[in-house]
Amino acid sequence: MSLRHAVLGLLSEGPASGYDLLKMFDISLSNVWPATQSQLYAELGKLADAGLVDVSAEGPRGRKEYAITEEGLAELRRWITEVEPTRVLRSDMLLRVFFLAQVSPEQARAYLGHQADRVRKQLEHLEGIREFLENRHDNLSEYGRMTLEYGLRLGKAQVEWAEWAEGQIR
Amino acid sequence: MSLRHAVLGLLSEGPASGYDLLKMFDISLSNVWPATQSQLYAELGKLADAGLVDVSAEGPRGRKEYAITEEGLAELRRWITEVEPTRVLRSDMLLRVFFLAQVSPEQARAYLGHQADRVRKQLEHLEGIREFLENRHDNLSEYGRMTLEYGLRLGKAQVEWAEWAEGQIR
DNA sequence: TATGGCATGTAAACGGTTACATGATTAG
DNA sequence: CTAATCATGTAACCGTTTACATGCCATA
């Protein structure tokens, strides 16, 4: 149930509406834990029922602003420190590599080269985010930089791997 | 629909029963695309309905051996060369990093240290698989080594990142 | 006054996990 | 004979995606 904790985490920085949260997800969490609009509104309802958040203000157009409760904060901290992350990383990119013997060597090399390109583009995108994050000093940006660095390092390793793998196919 | 293609991929190396496939998933694909028993039997039924595999033999205890059809092979190749891999990699490990400001610096450092340990253990596990794979020369092992190398490289980058991140917290 | 952005909500479908349920065959 | 392994199948539940549906408010 990570969506729940993603919402709690964002609300730990201050109250927000479902609409606000959706934008926050798209800006900061889209590469780590994306969420859709329908998911969000449903989850906010459940969180309110569970007493982990409550409606702190109502605005125009039916806007409901939610704030995290003490219980919600406690649950967020418990999740961070006591719940083991799940390590399953399904990758259909890597799954295709397993079966590369079923296509020609040219096609296999093209596949790997294409993956390297994709990750290079992703890295450029992340560099853009890095610039955007410069000069921002809130909690989320501070630790956002840390997750960004993760993306940068792993992305570079991925590009190097794909180039190496391409060279392995004769 | 990657499960479908994972099954086709395994069957491209030769006929197998649901039970055989389950073991193949556990041995070779567990780190890339895990599957459960119930999922497998259901998928084999659907693949047979779609004409991508057929029952090539029946054995004791109701055993049904499935073989990939020409259509199935064509579909597998199409999926490898023409379908773009989905890049979404949800990570609740990284999601926690975003919210690390909500726990004490000691807890945050402990969290990152713990993640480094976990990946180091995973790397040891992968080294074990590397030894197991040595001297095997079928298609799956050949390209399995390539995915293994991916796991090894990315794992190392992950450990280095976690150690770096731990040092960032003052 | 019309467009774009703000704002919330519901429903269907899909894929994956967990649990249940059953029974045949083989090896010790 | 009995335990382990082989072997298949179904059902309930949960989280995610996609699509549908509606309406208000500000500004150009």
PDB file of C-alpha atoms in Angstrom, chain B residues 15-149:
ATOM      1  CA  PRO B  15       7.687 -27.732 -25.093  1.00  0.00           C
ATOM      2  CA  ALA B  16       6.874 -27.718 -21.398  1.00  0.00           C
ATOM      3  CA  SER B  17       3.977 -28.179 -18.982  1.00  0.00           C
ATOM      4  CA  GLY B  18       2.589 -25.533 -16.658  1.00  0.00           C
ATOM      5  CA  TYR B  19       4.446 -27.230 -13.862  1.00  0.00           C
ATOM      6  CA  ASP B  20       7.728 -27.152 -15.803  1.00  0.00           C
ATOM      7  CA  LEU B  21       7.202 -23.505 -16.675  1.00  0.00           C
ATOM      8  CA  LEU B  22       6.613 -22.609 -13.051  1.00  0.00           C
ATOM      9  CA  LYS B  23      10.029 -23.996 -12.183  1.00  0.00           C
ATOM     10  CA  MET B  24      11.624 -22.236 -15.140  1.00  0.00           C
ATOM     11  CA  PHE B  25      10.102 -18.963 -13.958  1.00  0.00           C
ATOM     12  CA  ASP B  26      11.434 -19.496 -10.459  1.00  0.00           C
ATOM     13  CA  ILE B  27      14.913 -20.383 -11.635  1.00  0.00           C
ATOM     14  CA  SER B  28      15.509 -17.994 -14.496  1.00  0.00           C
ATOM     15  CA  LEU B  29      12.922 -15.216 -14.532  1.00  0.00           C
ATOM     16  CA  SER B  30      12.234 -14.668 -10.835  1.00  0.00           C
ATOM     17  CA  ASN B  31      14.293 -11.459 -10.752  1.00  0.00           C
ATOM     18  CA  VAL B  32      12.907 -10.056 -13.961  1.00  0.00           C
ATOM     19  CA  TRP B  33       9.326 -11.220 -14.318  1.00  0.00           C
ATOM     20  CA  PRO B  34       8.029 -13.429 -11.507  1.00  0.00           C
ATOM     21  CA  ALA B  35       4.845 -15.424 -12.009  1.00  0.00           C
ATOM     22  CA  THR B  36       2.577 -17.441  -9.766  1.00  0.00           C
ATOM     23  CA  GLN B  37       1.128 -20.867 -10.400  1.00  0.00           C
ATOM     24  CA  SER B  38      -2.444 -19.657 -10.805  1.00  0.00           C
ATOM     25  CA  GLN B  39      -1.372 -16.979 -13.238  1.00  0.00           C
ATOM     26  CA  LEU B  40       0.502 -19.508 -15.325  1.00  0.00           C
ATOM     27  CA  TYR B  41      -2.264 -22.044 -15.754  1.00  0.00           C
ATOM     28  CA  ALA B  42      -4.729 -19.297 -16.633  1.00  0.00           C
ATOM     29  CA  GLU B  43      -2.345 -17.809 -19.180  1.00  0.00           C
ATOM     30  CA  LEU B  44      -1.645 -21.164 -20.829  1.00  0.00           C
ATOM     31  CA  GLY B  45      -5.387 -21.615 -21.318  1.00  0.00           C
ATOM     32  CA  LYS B  46      -5.688 -18.189 -22.931  1.00  0.00           C
ATOM     33  CA  LEU B  47      -2.635 -18.762 -25.138  1.00  0.00           C
ATOM     34  CA  ALA B  48      -4.113 -22.037 -26.349  1.00  0.00           C
ATOM     35  CA  ASP B  49      -7.457 -20.341 -27.088  1.00  0.00           C
ATOM     36  CA  ALA B  50      -5.584 -17.698 -29.079  1.00  0.00           C
ATOM     37  CA  GLY B  51      -3.702 -20.356 -31.049  1.00  0.00           C
ATOM     38  CA  LEU B  52      -0.273 -19.149 -29.914  1.00  0.00           C
ATOM     39  CA  VAL B  53       0.495 -22.474 -28.233  1.00  0.00           C
ATOM     40  CA  ASP B  54      -1.026 -25.931 -28.403  1.00  0.00           C
ATOM     41  CA  VAL B  55      -1.068 -29.076 -26.335  1.00  0.00           C
ATOM     42  CA  SER B  56       1.688 -31.197 -27.834  1.00  0.00           C
ATOM     43  CA  ALA B  57       1.428 -34.157 -25.458  1.00  0.00           C
ATOM     44  CA  GLU B  58      -0.470 -35.430 -22.449  1.00  0.00           C
ATOM     45  CA  GLY B  59       1.171 -37.419 -19.684  1.00  0.00           C
ATOM     46  CA  PRO B  60       0.426 -38.991 -16.321  1.00  0.00           C
ATOM     47  CA  ARG B  61      -1.471 -37.022 -13.631  1.00  0.00           C
ATOM     48  CA  GLY B  62      -3.256 -34.962 -16.216  1.00  0.00           C
ATOM     49  CA  ARG B  63       0.009 -33.436 -17.366  1.00  0.00           C
ATOM     50  CA  LYS B  64      -0.387 -31.279 -20.464  1.00  0.00           C
ATOM     51  CA  GLU B  65       2.677 -30.328 -22.413  1.00  0.00           C
ATOM     52  CA  TYR B  66       2.411 -27.156 -24.439  1.00  0.00           C
ATOM     53  CA  ALA B  67       4.358 -26.235 -27.578  1.00  0.00           C
ATOM     54  CA  ILE B  68       4.631 -22.812 -29.177  1.00  0.00           C
ATOM     55  CA  THR B  69       2.995 -22.498 -32.630  1.00  0.00           C
ATOM     56  CA  GLU B  70       4.327 -20.592 -35.651  1.00  0.00           C
ATOM     57  CA  GLU B  71       1.851 -17.840 -34.800  1.00  0.00           C
ATOM     58  CA  GLY B  72       3.163 -17.794 -31.248  1.00  0.00           C
ATOM     59  CA  LEU B  73       6.753 -17.452 -32.432  1.00  0.00           C
ATOM     60  CA  ALA B  74       5.772 -14.628 -34.759  1.00  0.00           C
ATOM     61  CA  GLU B  75       4.017 -12.860 -31.906  1.00  0.00           C
ATOM     62  CA  LEU B  76       7.066 -13.272 -29.661  1.00  0.00           C
ATOM     63  CA  ARG B  77       9.357 -11.756 -32.310  1.00  0.00           C
ATOM     64  CA  ARG B  78       6.939  -8.911 -32.953  1.00  0.00           C
ATOM     65  CA  TRP B  79       6.841  -8.139 -29.241  1.00  0.00           C
ATOM     66  CA  ILE B  80      10.637  -8.115 -28.965  1.00  0.00           C
ATOM     67  CA  THR B  81      11.319  -5.921 -31.981  1.00  0.00           C
ATOM     68  CA  GLU B  82       8.242  -3.724 -32.303  1.00  0.00           C
ATOM     69  CA  VAL B  83       6.739  -3.121 -28.874  1.00  0.00           C
ATOM     70  CA  GLU B  84       8.334  -0.389 -26.770  1.00  0.00           C
ATOM     71  CA  PRO B  85       9.253  -1.497 -23.253  1.00  0.00           C
ATOM     72  CA  THR B  86       7.360   0.358 -20.549  1.00  0.00           C
ATOM     73  CA  ARG B  87       9.820   2.402 -18.516  1.00  0.00           C
ATOM     74  CA  VAL B  88       7.831   2.772 -15.300  1.00  0.00           C
ATOM     75  CA  LEU B  89       9.837   1.407 -12.419  1.00  0.00           C
ATOM     76  CA  ARG B  90       7.878   1.904  -9.217  1.00  0.00           C
ATOM     77  CA  SER B  91      10.176   1.807  -6.215  1.00  0.00           C
ATOM     78  CA  ASP B  92       8.836   2.071  -2.694  1.00  0.00           C
ATOM     79  CA  MET B  93      12.480   2.029  -1.514  1.00  0.00           C
ATOM     80  CA  LEU B  94      13.038   5.331  -3.329  1.00  0.00           C
ATOM     81  CA  LEU B  95       9.639   6.664  -2.317  1.00  0.00           C
ATOM     82  CA  ARG B  96      10.722   6.446   1.313  1.00  0.00           C
ATOM     83  CA  VAL B  97      13.823   8.501   0.513  1.00  0.00           C
ATOM     84  CA  PHE B  98      11.583  11.373  -0.571  1.00  0.00           C
ATOM     85  CA  PHE B  99      10.088  11.516   2.892  1.00  0.00           C
ATOM     86  CA  LEU B 100      13.213  10.903   4.949  1.00  0.00           C
ATOM     87  CA  ALA B 101      12.939  14.413   6.431  1.00  0.00           C
ATOM     88  CA  GLN B 102      10.077  13.036   8.536  1.00  0.00           C
ATOM     89  CA  VAL B 103      12.363  10.799  10.595  1.00  0.00           C
ATOM     90  CA  SER B 104      15.502  11.616  12.607  1.00  0.00           C
ATOM     91  CA  PRO B 105      18.897  11.879  10.843  1.00  0.00           C
ATOM     92  CA  GLU B 106      19.970   8.729  12.696  1.00  0.00           C
ATOM     93  CA  GLN B 107      16.949   6.846  11.399  1.00  0.00           C
ATOM     94  CA  ALA B 108      17.478   8.209   7.905  1.00  0.00           C
ATOM     95  CA  ARG B 109      21.124   7.080   7.887  1.00  0.00           C
ATOM     96  CA  ALA B 110      20.097   3.688   9.261  1.00  0.00           C
ATOM     97  CA  TYR B 111      17.532   3.352   6.497  1.00  0.00           C
ATOM     98  CA  LEU B 112      20.089   4.034   3.768  1.00  0.00           C
ATOM     99  CA  GLY B 113      22.679   1.783   5.394  1.00  0.00           C
ATOM    100  CA  HIS B 114      20.146  -0.971   5.555  1.00  0.00           C
ATOM    101  CA  GLN B 115      19.362  -0.579   1.872  1.00  0.00           C
ATOM    102  CA  ALA B 116      23.059  -0.857   1.032  1.00  0.00           C
ATOM    103  CA  ASP B 117      23.210  -4.099   3.038  1.00  0.00           C
ATOM    104  CA  ARG B 118      20.195  -5.504   1.268  1.00  0.00           C
ATOM    105  CA  VAL B 119      21.655  -4.863  -2.157  1.00  0.00           C
ATOM    106  CA  ARG B 120      25.023  -6.298  -1.103  1.00  0.00           C
ATOM    107  CA  LYS B 121      23.228  -9.511  -0.136  1.00  0.00           C
ATOM    108  CA  GLN B 122      21.377  -9.483  -3.450  1.00  0.00           C
ATOM    109  CA  LEU B 123      24.734  -9.145  -5.216  1.00  0.00           C
ATOM    110  CA  GLU B 124      26.085 -12.198  -3.381  1.00  0.00           C
ATOM    111  CA  HIS B 125      23.001 -14.075  -4.512  1.00  0.00           C
ATOM    112  CA  LEU B 126      23.612 -13.016  -8.100  1.00  0.00           C
ATOM    113  CA  GLU B 127      27.225 -14.174  -7.849  1.00  0.00           C
ATOM    114  CA  GLY B 128      25.843 -17.565  -6.907  1.00  0.00           C
ATOM    115  CA  ILE B 129      23.702 -17.582 -10.019  1.00  0.00           C
ATOM    116  CA  ARG B 130      26.738 -16.595 -12.103  1.00  0.00           C
ATOM    117  CA  GLU B 131      28.580 -19.680 -10.876  1.00  0.00           C
ATOM    118  CA  PHE B 132      25.554 -21.841 -11.598  1.00  0.00           C
ATOM    119  CA  LEU B 133      25.364 -20.412 -15.117  1.00  0.00           C
ATOM    120  CA  GLU B 134      29.033 -21.042 -15.886  1.00  0.00           C
ATOM    121  CA  ASN B 135      29.497 -23.873 -18.405  1.00  0.00           C
ATOM    122  CA  ARG B 136      25.893 -23.713 -19.580  1.00  0.00           C
ATOM    123  CA  HIS B 137      25.515 -22.763 -23.207  1.00  0.00           C
ATOM    124  CA  ASP B 138      21.841 -22.792 -24.190  1.00  0.00           C
ATOM    125  CA  ASN B 139      20.123 -19.649 -25.514  1.00  0.00           C
ATOM    126  CA  LEU B 140      18.487 -18.834 -22.208  1.00  0.00           C
ATOM    127  CA  SER B 141      21.761 -19.102 -20.272  1.00  0.00           C
ATOM    128  CA  GLU B 142      23.659 -17.093 -22.869  1.00  0.00           C
ATOM    129  CA  TYR B 143      21.251 -14.174 -22.617  1.00  0.00           C
ATOM    130  CA  GLY B 144      20.595 -14.912 -18.968  1.00  0.00           C
ATOM    131  CA  ARG B 145      24.240 -13.970 -18.366  1.00  0.00           C
ATOM    132  CA  MET B 146      23.521 -10.658 -20.029  1.00  0.00           C
ATOM    133  CA  THR B 147      20.631  -9.899 -17.687  1.00  0.00           C
ATOM    134  CA  LEU B 148      22.757 -11.108 -14.794  1.00  0.00           C
ATOM    135  CA  GLU B 149      25.463  -8.614 -15.735  1.00  0.00           C
TER     136      GLU B 149
END
